[in-house]
Amino acid sequence: MTTMSRRGFLRAAGGLALAGPVLGSCSLSEVGGVTGVVVDSELDLPEPFQVALPIPPVLQPVRRDETTDYYEIVQREAARETLPGLQTPVWGYEGNFPGPTIVSRSGRRTVVRHTNRLPVPTVVHLHGGRTPADSDGYPIDLVLPPGSEAEMYGHHAEMVGEVSHGFRDYVYPMQQRAATLWYHDHRMDFTGPAVWRGLAGFHLVVDDEEESLGLPAGANDIPLMICDRSFDSAGAFRYPARDPSLTGAPGVTEDFMDGVLGDVVLVNGAPWPVLEVTASRYRFRILNASNARRMELALDPEPDEAPFIQIGSDGGLLGAPVRHESIPIAQAERFDVVLDFTGQPAGSEFTLVDRLGEGSTEQVMRFRVAGPGDGEGGDVPDRLADMSDFDALTESSSVATRTFDFDQAGERDGMSMWTINGEMFDPRRADADPVAGTSEVWELHSDPAHPVHLHVVSFKVLSRNDDEPKPTDAGWKDTIDLVEGERARILIPFDAEPGRYVFHCHNLEHEDMAMMANMEIR
Ligand code: C2O
Ligand code: CU
Ligand code: CU
């Protein structure tokens, strides 16, 4: 067990004096660090770069009508070869980890019927979705295994929401712009272990504006779900749940309070995979789906020019591309980037590395140039999406300011808990009551590092520690990474349907151990 908690270390913002449109150097020095404790795998880790990058299949609708596409997903257990020669039991959407990718067209309603064949209740949340409250995956709106009751799984009567038996239809209006979303389990107190076992997948939204830009598409548009995991000697995932059946005591054993880290890096479910590319441009939709691991992604060898051309953030395309030398990415954040392999000779290799990793987690995956490109990679225009609404949004539109402290204060079953403004999550309490159609400034303060996520809305980062936001804060965000002691101000237009939604820390162990609160949109 290696403790990495609260280790703040300073990194020089090196390599920023580069040619090309690098927008500003960081106003903060890159202060990093990973909050969590590594679970050691009980087997010899495989050699990196031996397996091909899997691409999750795109799910086909079972039916379409005038307005709506209908999908069906069965949540079930299955065994998957994750490490060479070993079967890993997963809890997967359609038995797969990652789950199948859903692709929705902006403006067309998407209905997903989720059937629960797992041994515990589940809840599906569409992260980044502009969802009505009853389809947002409120943490106690349980989908129960058929023929069972919530009490059988440790959910007390006053902590049970709108329950369904066997299946639930989640309805997504998709009145939102093109963006990289993801769906994952969100059951109160048990999200960390359920996602660790495999309950996560991509849900992409596409629209005409994006398609008109000629960005890399088709085989040159690839989602990358990066997450860390650990394995026991038989190849099963190791996770320090207090009750591994996930029906009794919630949370993790005290040693892992700060978060659970793995020593194997998976991309789309495969350990340190290789992607063969042509010498052309690729769009990568990068998601950090780890429970607790923050990363800073870079390329090795480091190209002369900052290699990551960011075209999109959590909430979709930016107004213009922004180049970065590295990508700091916390849990649940998405970065849409273009990497340009044009002109690279066949046989060139670039390794995607994590500068915050240690030992086995320093490397993520590898790109290998297999041959010349023939213009299939598209382009990156200087202007991307129309962001006039975003640009016009200023603090003067805010009708209220709220302050939230992400800290450790509470206690449950004799263990200390993670809290927001000193309070543990309670579905019966409203912690914020913004009015639909208005904007508010929220001031977030973090101790130690917490990636803070708001459901249903997107926001604009106004400042960090009273200074400018980072270049990687560009565009609409739904998750903001805060390092130890950091204070950020965000501006949130609450253009959502009234109802009850949550906001929380996306370190999933912190979330399970009470770092979640309610916003009751009026
Ligand atoms: Cu991806 Cu409530 O979270
Ligand atoms: Cu979310
Ligand atoms: Cu946290």
XYZ file of C-alpha atoms and ligand atoms in Angstrom:
527
model
C 0.000 0.000 0.000
C 1.551 3.271 -1.070
C 0.232 6.469 0.446
C 0.012 9.314 -1.999
C -2.500 11.354 -0.107
C -2.166 15.069 0.237
C 1.160 15.080 -1.443
C 1.229 18.454 -3.080
C 4.236 18.897 -5.291
C 5.246 21.726 -7.453
C 5.836 21.308 -11.118
C 7.480 23.962 -13.193
C 5.224 24.919 -16.060
C 7.928 23.764 -18.421
C 7.847 23.765 -22.166
C 5.412 26.612 -22.531
C 7.743 28.863 -24.479
C 6.711 27.150 -27.680
C 5.932 28.323 -31.133
C 2.356 28.337 -32.300
C -0.900 29.516 -30.819
C -0.263 28.550 -27.212
C -2.810 30.634 -25.386
C -1.141 32.048 -22.334
C 1.001 30.209 -19.873
C -0.668 29.034 -16.704
C -1.317 31.851 -14.312
C -0.944 29.357 -11.526
C 2.086 27.158 -11.498
C 1.023 23.597 -12.147
C 0.410 22.405 -8.637
C -0.440 18.741 -8.790
C -0.750 15.702 -6.602
C -3.019 12.740 -6.375
C -5.409 12.159 -3.490
C -5.806 8.494 -2.701
C -4.144 5.254 -1.720
C -2.977 2.578 -4.163
C -4.466 -0.918 -3.887
C -1.606 -3.193 -4.948
C -2.412 -5.844 -7.535
C -1.669 -9.391 -6.400
C -0.169 -10.562 -9.681
C 2.659 -9.623 -11.986
C 1.503 -6.705 -14.060
C 1.494 -7.319 -17.813
C 4.027 -5.663 -20.092
C 2.672 -2.398 -21.452
C 1.872 -1.819 -25.136
C 1.066 -5.451 -25.986
C -2.641 -5.192 -26.780
C -4.575 -3.162 -29.325
C -6.809 -0.357 -28.101
C -10.404 -1.639 -28.063
C -13.091 0.746 -29.305
C -16.456 0.264 -27.577
C -19.167 -0.671 -30.095
C -21.828 1.892 -30.941
C -25.243 0.727 -29.742
C -27.998 0.558 -32.343
C -31.493 1.702 -31.407
C -34.126 -1.022 -31.154
C -36.618 1.368 -32.713
C -36.877 4.909 -34.057
C -39.880 7.104 -34.626
C -40.414 10.671 -35.793
C -38.927 12.267 -32.682
C -37.200 9.570 -30.673
C -34.540 6.848 -30.719
C -35.138 3.930 -28.337
C -32.304 1.889 -26.860
C -32.136 -1.082 -24.517
C -29.300 -1.916 -22.187
C -29.082 -4.911 -19.871
C -26.839 -4.438 -16.865
C -25.297 -7.802 -16.136
C -22.280 -9.701 -14.928
C -19.883 -11.152 -17.470
C -16.300 -12.350 -17.607
C -13.929 -10.375 -19.846
C -10.284 -10.905 -20.700
C -8.742 -7.734 -19.307
C -5.267 -8.968 -18.430
C -3.800 -11.474 -20.913
C -4.994 -15.037 -20.233
C -7.177 -14.148 -17.249
C -10.920 -13.622 -16.985
C -12.060 -10.571 -15.044
C -15.656 -10.624 -13.773
C -17.220 -7.271 -14.622
C -20.503 -5.555 -13.966
C -21.200 -4.124 -17.347
C -23.768 -2.367 -19.461
C -24.572 -5.190 -21.897
C -21.907 -7.082 -19.910
C -19.172 -4.838 -21.355
C -16.621 -2.535 -19.811
C -16.751 0.146 -21.076
C -20.420 -0.140 -21.948
C -21.577 0.409 -25.524
C -21.375 3.965 -26.855
C -24.677 5.715 -27.511
C -24.657 8.399 -30.197
C -27.543 10.878 -30.039
C -28.357 13.657 -32.452
C -28.973 16.986 -30.759
C -32.710 17.684 -30.659
C -33.781 14.044 -31.048
C -35.140 12.489 -27.908
C -33.269 9.425 -26.651
C -34.964 6.844 -24.442
C -32.813 4.175 -22.834
C -34.441 1.209 -21.121
C -32.009 -0.088 -18.500
C -32.742 -3.581 -17.214
C -31.010 -4.563 -13.983
C -29.790 -8.160 -13.862
C -27.106 -7.385 -11.280
C -27.349 -8.570 -7.675
C -27.783 -5.022 -6.291
C -29.857 -1.917 -7.055
C -28.452 0.448 -9.666
C -29.020 4.031 -10.754
C -28.014 5.423 -14.156
C -26.728 8.977 -14.443
C -25.996 10.669 -17.771
C -23.041 12.844 -16.847
C -23.243 16.132 -18.758
C -26.840 15.456 -19.767
C -29.491 18.192 -19.657
C -31.875 15.722 -18.172
C -35.231 16.137 -16.490
C -34.870 15.430 -12.763
C -36.711 12.090 -12.934
C -34.241 10.776 -15.544
C -31.104 12.274 -14.019
C -30.292 9.277 -11.874
C -30.988 10.790 -8.477
C -28.934 8.586 -6.119
C -31.930 7.028 -4.367
C -34.111 6.527 -7.474
C -33.136 2.879 -7.426
C -33.673 0.312 -10.164
C -34.115 -2.843 -8.087
C -33.344 -6.362 -9.236
C -36.725 -7.915 -10.065
C -38.705 -9.284 -7.148
C -36.735 -7.480 -4.454
C -37.172 -4.521 -2.131
C -34.785 -1.692 -1.292
C -34.488 -2.711 2.369
C -32.808 -5.974 1.308
C -29.824 -3.963 0.109
C -29.332 -1.703 3.082
C -31.460 1.226 1.852
C -33.629 2.508 4.679
C -37.192 3.506 3.917
C -36.666 7.243 4.441
C -33.679 7.101 2.081
C -35.520 5.615 -0.869
C -36.697 7.734 -3.779
C -38.694 6.825 -6.840
C -38.009 3.101 -7.113
C -38.479 0.915 -10.188
C -38.555 -2.862 -10.297
C -36.416 -4.665 -12.850
C -36.079 -1.865 -15.380
C -36.441 1.864 -15.890
C -36.845 4.050 -18.973
C -34.524 7.036 -18.849
C -35.767 9.844 -21.100
C -33.261 12.328 -22.487
C -34.655 15.251 -24.522
C -31.167 15.967 -25.914
C -31.892 19.668 -26.158
C -28.183 20.289 -25.941
C -25.219 20.915 -28.190
C -22.737 18.331 -29.440
C -20.596 17.070 -26.557
C -18.854 14.049 -25.087
C -21.007 12.735 -22.244
C -20.756 9.535 -20.291
C -23.135 7.390 -18.316
C -22.308 5.608 -15.105
C -23.804 4.135 -11.976
C -24.871 6.601 -9.276
C -26.394 4.561 -6.451
C -26.159 6.357 -3.130
C -23.222 5.146 -1.002
C -22.094 2.552 -3.591
C -21.082 4.441 -6.726
C -17.330 3.879 -6.285
C -17.350 0.062 -6.240
C -20.041 -0.184 -8.957
C -18.086 1.989 -11.384
C -14.858 0.198 -10.434
C -16.537 -3.084 -11.473
C -17.354 -1.642 -14.863
C -20.571 0.410 -14.917
C -19.457 3.241 -17.223
C -19.840 4.046 -20.919
C -19.774 6.914 -23.441
C -22.799 8.818 -24.686
C -21.956 11.242 -27.496
C -24.143 14.039 -28.766
C -23.595 15.149 -32.358
C -25.046 18.130 -34.197
C -24.971 19.888 -37.577
C -22.721 22.715 -36.432
C -20.008 20.265 -35.438
C -20.394 18.207 -38.595
C -20.019 21.306 -40.784
C -16.511 21.953 -39.456
C -14.726 19.071 -41.174
C -13.067 17.876 -37.948
C -11.473 14.422 -37.859
C -14.378 11.970 -38.097
C -15.204 8.295 -38.540
C -12.197 6.098 -37.786
C -10.261 9.264 -36.838
C -12.683 10.180 -34.020
C -11.898 7.938 -31.058
C -13.185 7.972 -27.474
C -10.590 7.157 -24.806
C -11.890 6.140 -21.394
C -8.878 6.166 -19.107
C -9.090 4.671 -15.626
C -6.931 2.854 -13.122
C -7.764 -0.522 -11.573
C -6.109 -3.212 -9.445
C -6.428 -6.985 -9.690
C -6.270 -9.980 -7.398
C -4.228 -13.068 -8.244
C -7.104 -14.577 -10.266
C -7.589 -11.450 -12.362
C -10.645 -10.056 -10.550
C -10.820 -6.348 -9.702
C -9.633 -5.572 -6.158
C -11.522 -2.899 -4.240
C -11.423 -2.251 -0.472
C -15.201 -2.064 0.096
C -16.231 -2.377 3.743
C -18.903 -4.805 2.542
C -17.913 -6.393 -0.797
C -21.516 -7.580 -1.367
C -22.428 -3.867 -1.588
C -25.559 -4.454 0.449
C -24.402 -3.510 3.944
C -21.922 -0.969 5.248
C -21.177 1.621 2.575
C -17.820 3.111 1.702
C -14.279 1.832 1.913
C -12.099 0.710 4.781
C -10.581 3.594 6.712
C -7.144 3.362 5.058
C -8.715 4.207 1.704
C -10.834 7.184 2.824
C -8.826 9.539 0.607
C -9.716 7.544 -2.509
C -8.940 4.245 -4.224
C -6.117 4.191 -6.773
C -5.143 1.279 -9.021
C -1.714 0.268 -10.286
C -2.905 -0.732 -13.785
C -3.941 1.913 -16.304
C -6.776 0.826 -18.604
C -7.851 2.638 -21.746
C -11.228 1.482 -23.034
C -10.799 -1.473 -20.683
C -7.382 -2.656 -21.942
C -4.097 -2.290 -20.024
C -1.639 0.195 -21.560
C -2.908 -0.458 -25.108
C -1.444 0.530 -28.471
C -3.314 2.356 -31.208
C -1.964 2.126 -34.738
C -2.574 5.418 -36.492
C -1.937 6.731 -39.980
C 0.080 9.913 -40.427
C -3.026 12.080 -40.141
C -5.090 13.989 -37.591
C -7.137 12.258 -34.915
C -9.788 13.536 -32.589
C -9.590 11.905 -29.168
C -12.445 12.329 -26.720
C -10.535 11.834 -23.500
C -12.450 10.943 -20.331
C -10.839 10.303 -16.967
C -13.186 7.649 -15.557
C -10.978 6.861 -12.559
C -12.460 6.811 -9.072
C -9.753 8.932 -7.471
C -6.812 9.391 -9.832
C -6.111 12.831 -11.238
C -3.765 12.868 -14.210
C -1.653 15.202 -16.226
C -1.407 13.757 -19.714
C 1.581 14.483 -21.922
C 3.311 12.903 -24.909
C 6.705 11.227 -24.844
C 8.794 12.123 -26.788
C 7.598 15.673 -26.416
C 7.006 17.269 -29.818
C 8.464 20.744 -30.475
C 5.038 22.278 -30.620
C 2.475 21.833 -27.825
C 0.792 18.666 -29.101
C -2.723 18.784 -27.649
C -5.037 20.902 -29.776
C -8.058 21.204 -27.502
C -11.275 21.604 -29.479
C -13.840 20.722 -26.814
C -14.468 20.694 -23.070
C -17.056 18.939 -20.869
C -19.870 20.918 -22.494
C -18.874 20.623 -26.162
C -16.807 22.508 -28.710
C -14.810 25.610 -27.868
C -15.044 28.809 -29.900
C -11.491 28.319 -31.113
C -8.867 25.630 -30.629
C -6.410 26.012 -27.739
C -3.021 24.298 -27.725
C -1.673 22.709 -24.560
C 1.635 21.127 -23.773
C -0.117 18.813 -21.308
C -3.685 18.119 -20.203
C -4.476 18.090 -16.487
C -7.607 15.932 -16.232
C -9.470 15.112 -13.053
C -12.059 12.407 -12.565
C -15.097 12.824 -14.870
C -13.612 15.681 -16.902
C -13.576 15.378 -20.689
C -11.129 16.950 -23.071
C -11.705 16.720 -26.818
C -8.277 17.087 -28.413
C -6.775 16.664 -31.848
C -3.349 15.071 -32.166
C -1.675 15.629 -35.491
C 0.489 12.757 -36.735
C 0.774 14.289 -40.212
C 4.293 13.938 -41.584
C 5.384 11.397 -38.966
C 7.309 8.522 -40.559
C 5.946 4.987 -40.292
C 7.227 3.328 -37.139
C 7.229 6.518 -35.041
C 5.869 5.993 -31.570
C 4.420 8.418 -29.076
C 3.561 7.341 -25.566
C 0.743 9.040 -23.705
C 2.118 9.474 -20.190
C 0.681 10.691 -16.890
C 3.054 13.119 -15.218
C 1.283 12.593 -11.898
C 1.609 8.806 -12.114
C 4.208 6.777 -10.260
C 5.892 3.588 -11.450
C 3.397 1.523 -13.419
C 0.953 4.421 -13.659
C 3.401 6.789 -15.351
C 2.368 5.374 -18.734
C -1.111 5.301 -20.242
C -1.046 4.087 -23.856
C 0.962 4.346 -27.065
C 0.319 5.646 -30.564
C 2.250 3.890 -33.328
C 2.315 5.405 -36.808
C 1.660 2.469 -39.123
C 1.713 4.221 -42.485
C 1.030 7.379 -44.441
C -2.281 9.176 -44.228
C -4.307 9.995 -47.292
C -6.137 13.077 -46.122
C -8.735 11.178 -44.074
C -7.925 13.107 -40.907
C -9.973 16.231 -41.515
C -8.858 19.620 -40.352
C -8.977 21.953 -37.367
C -10.453 25.295 -38.429
C -9.469 28.466 -36.553
C -13.088 29.040 -35.556
C -15.105 26.219 -34.048
C -18.521 26.597 -32.428
C -20.583 29.734 -31.993
C -19.911 30.604 -28.360
C -21.593 34.009 -28.315
C -23.884 32.986 -25.431
C -20.887 31.820 -23.429
C -18.840 34.918 -24.225
C -21.738 37.221 -23.367
C -22.227 35.615 -19.974
C -20.783 37.879 -17.290
C -20.943 38.093 -13.552
C -23.356 41.010 -13.758
C -26.091 38.518 -14.656
C -25.691 36.714 -11.335
C -28.573 36.998 -8.872
C -26.945 35.221 -5.946
C -23.594 34.080 -4.621
C -23.210 30.847 -2.689
C -20.131 29.448 -0.988
C -19.352 25.762 -0.629
C -16.486 24.276 1.353
C -15.360 20.791 0.360
C -13.791 19.446 3.504
C -13.625 16.558 5.958
C -15.859 17.096 8.951
C -18.665 14.617 9.528
C -18.747 11.222 11.204
C -20.720 8.050 10.417
C -20.319 4.649 12.095
C -17.294 6.032 13.958
C -15.511 6.941 10.721
C -14.857 10.474 9.642
C -16.712 11.506 6.491
C -16.299 13.964 3.636
C -18.589 16.962 3.764
C -19.816 20.056 1.923
C -20.176 23.061 4.245
C -19.749 20.620 7.095
C -22.804 18.557 6.097
C -23.016 14.942 4.993
C -25.338 14.152 2.082
C -28.983 13.929 3.078
C -31.650 13.545 0.378
C -34.142 15.296 2.649
C -32.256 18.586 2.791
C -31.988 21.257 0.065
C -28.512 22.773 0.092
C -29.096 25.283 -2.710
C -32.336 26.500 -4.278
C -31.507 28.390 -7.469
C -34.350 29.662 -9.633
C -34.596 28.186 -13.137
C -33.579 30.710 -15.754
C -31.303 32.727 -13.451
C -27.526 32.668 -13.030
C -25.508 32.412 -9.846
C -21.884 32.631 -8.815
C -20.668 29.756 -6.715
C -17.483 30.032 -4.757
C -15.915 26.621 -4.214
C -13.186 25.934 -1.709
C -11.326 22.665 -1.598
C -9.270 20.895 1.053
C -7.555 18.599 -0.035
C -8.078 18.207 -3.815
C -11.666 17.667 -4.980
C -13.078 17.557 -8.525
C -16.438 19.284 -8.075
C -19.277 18.316 -10.412
C -22.728 19.831 -10.893
C -25.500 17.827 -12.499
C -27.708 19.128 -15.336
C -25.991 22.522 -15.840
C -22.787 23.783 -17.420
C -20.745 26.626 -16.024
C -18.023 29.102 -16.852
C -14.908 29.272 -14.699
C -14.430 32.892 -13.584
C -11.325 32.693 -11.444
C -8.980 30.529 -9.412
C -7.561 31.993 -6.216
C -8.649 35.435 -7.475
C -6.500 34.961 -10.539
C -7.339 34.121 -14.153
C -8.679 30.633 -14.892
C -6.251 28.129 -16.410
C -6.045 27.741 -20.201
C -7.527 24.247 -19.697
C -10.603 25.779 -18.003
C -11.791 27.026 -21.398
C -15.388 26.521 -22.511
C -18.457 25.060 -20.815
C -17.557 22.844 -17.864
C -19.568 20.544 -15.611
C -16.648 19.428 -13.465
C -13.857 21.589 -12.076
C -10.687 20.209 -10.622
C -9.630 21.952 -7.436
C -6.252 21.269 -5.893
C -5.539 21.411 -2.191
C -6.493 24.758 -0.690
C -7.792 26.145 -3.958
C -10.686 28.603 -4.237
C -12.512 28.920 -7.538
C -15.471 31.025 -8.640
C -17.824 29.688 -11.280
C -20.800 31.283 -13.043
C -23.761 28.962 -13.555
C -26.807 29.633 -15.710
C -29.541 27.406 -14.292
C -31.246 26.790 -17.610
C -32.732 23.495 -16.498
C -36.137 22.109 -15.637
C -37.116 22.637 -12.013
C -36.471 19.659 -9.806
C -34.020 18.068 -7.429
C -30.480 17.364 -8.631
C -27.172 16.732 -6.902
C -23.751 18.261 -6.952
C -20.797 16.453 -5.468
C -17.141 15.615 -5.414
C -16.309 13.209 -8.267
C -13.682 11.424 -6.240
C -16.080 8.485 -5.974
C -14.901 7.439 -2.524
C -15.515 10.975 -1.266
C -18.928 10.955 -2.965
C -19.880 7.623 -1.353
C -18.652 8.891 1.963
C -21.127 11.753 1.959
C -19.524 14.561 -0.109
C -22.703 15.302 -2.052
C -25.470 17.897 -1.739
C -28.811 18.832 -3.282
C -29.735 21.677 -5.541
C -33.439 22.130 -5.706
C -34.032 24.110 -8.890
C -37.257 26.105 -8.398
Cu -20.466 11.692 -13.127
Cu -23.064 12.761 -10.278
O -21.754 12.235 -11.662
Cu -23.145 14.240 -13.563
Cu -13.391 14.947 -2.897
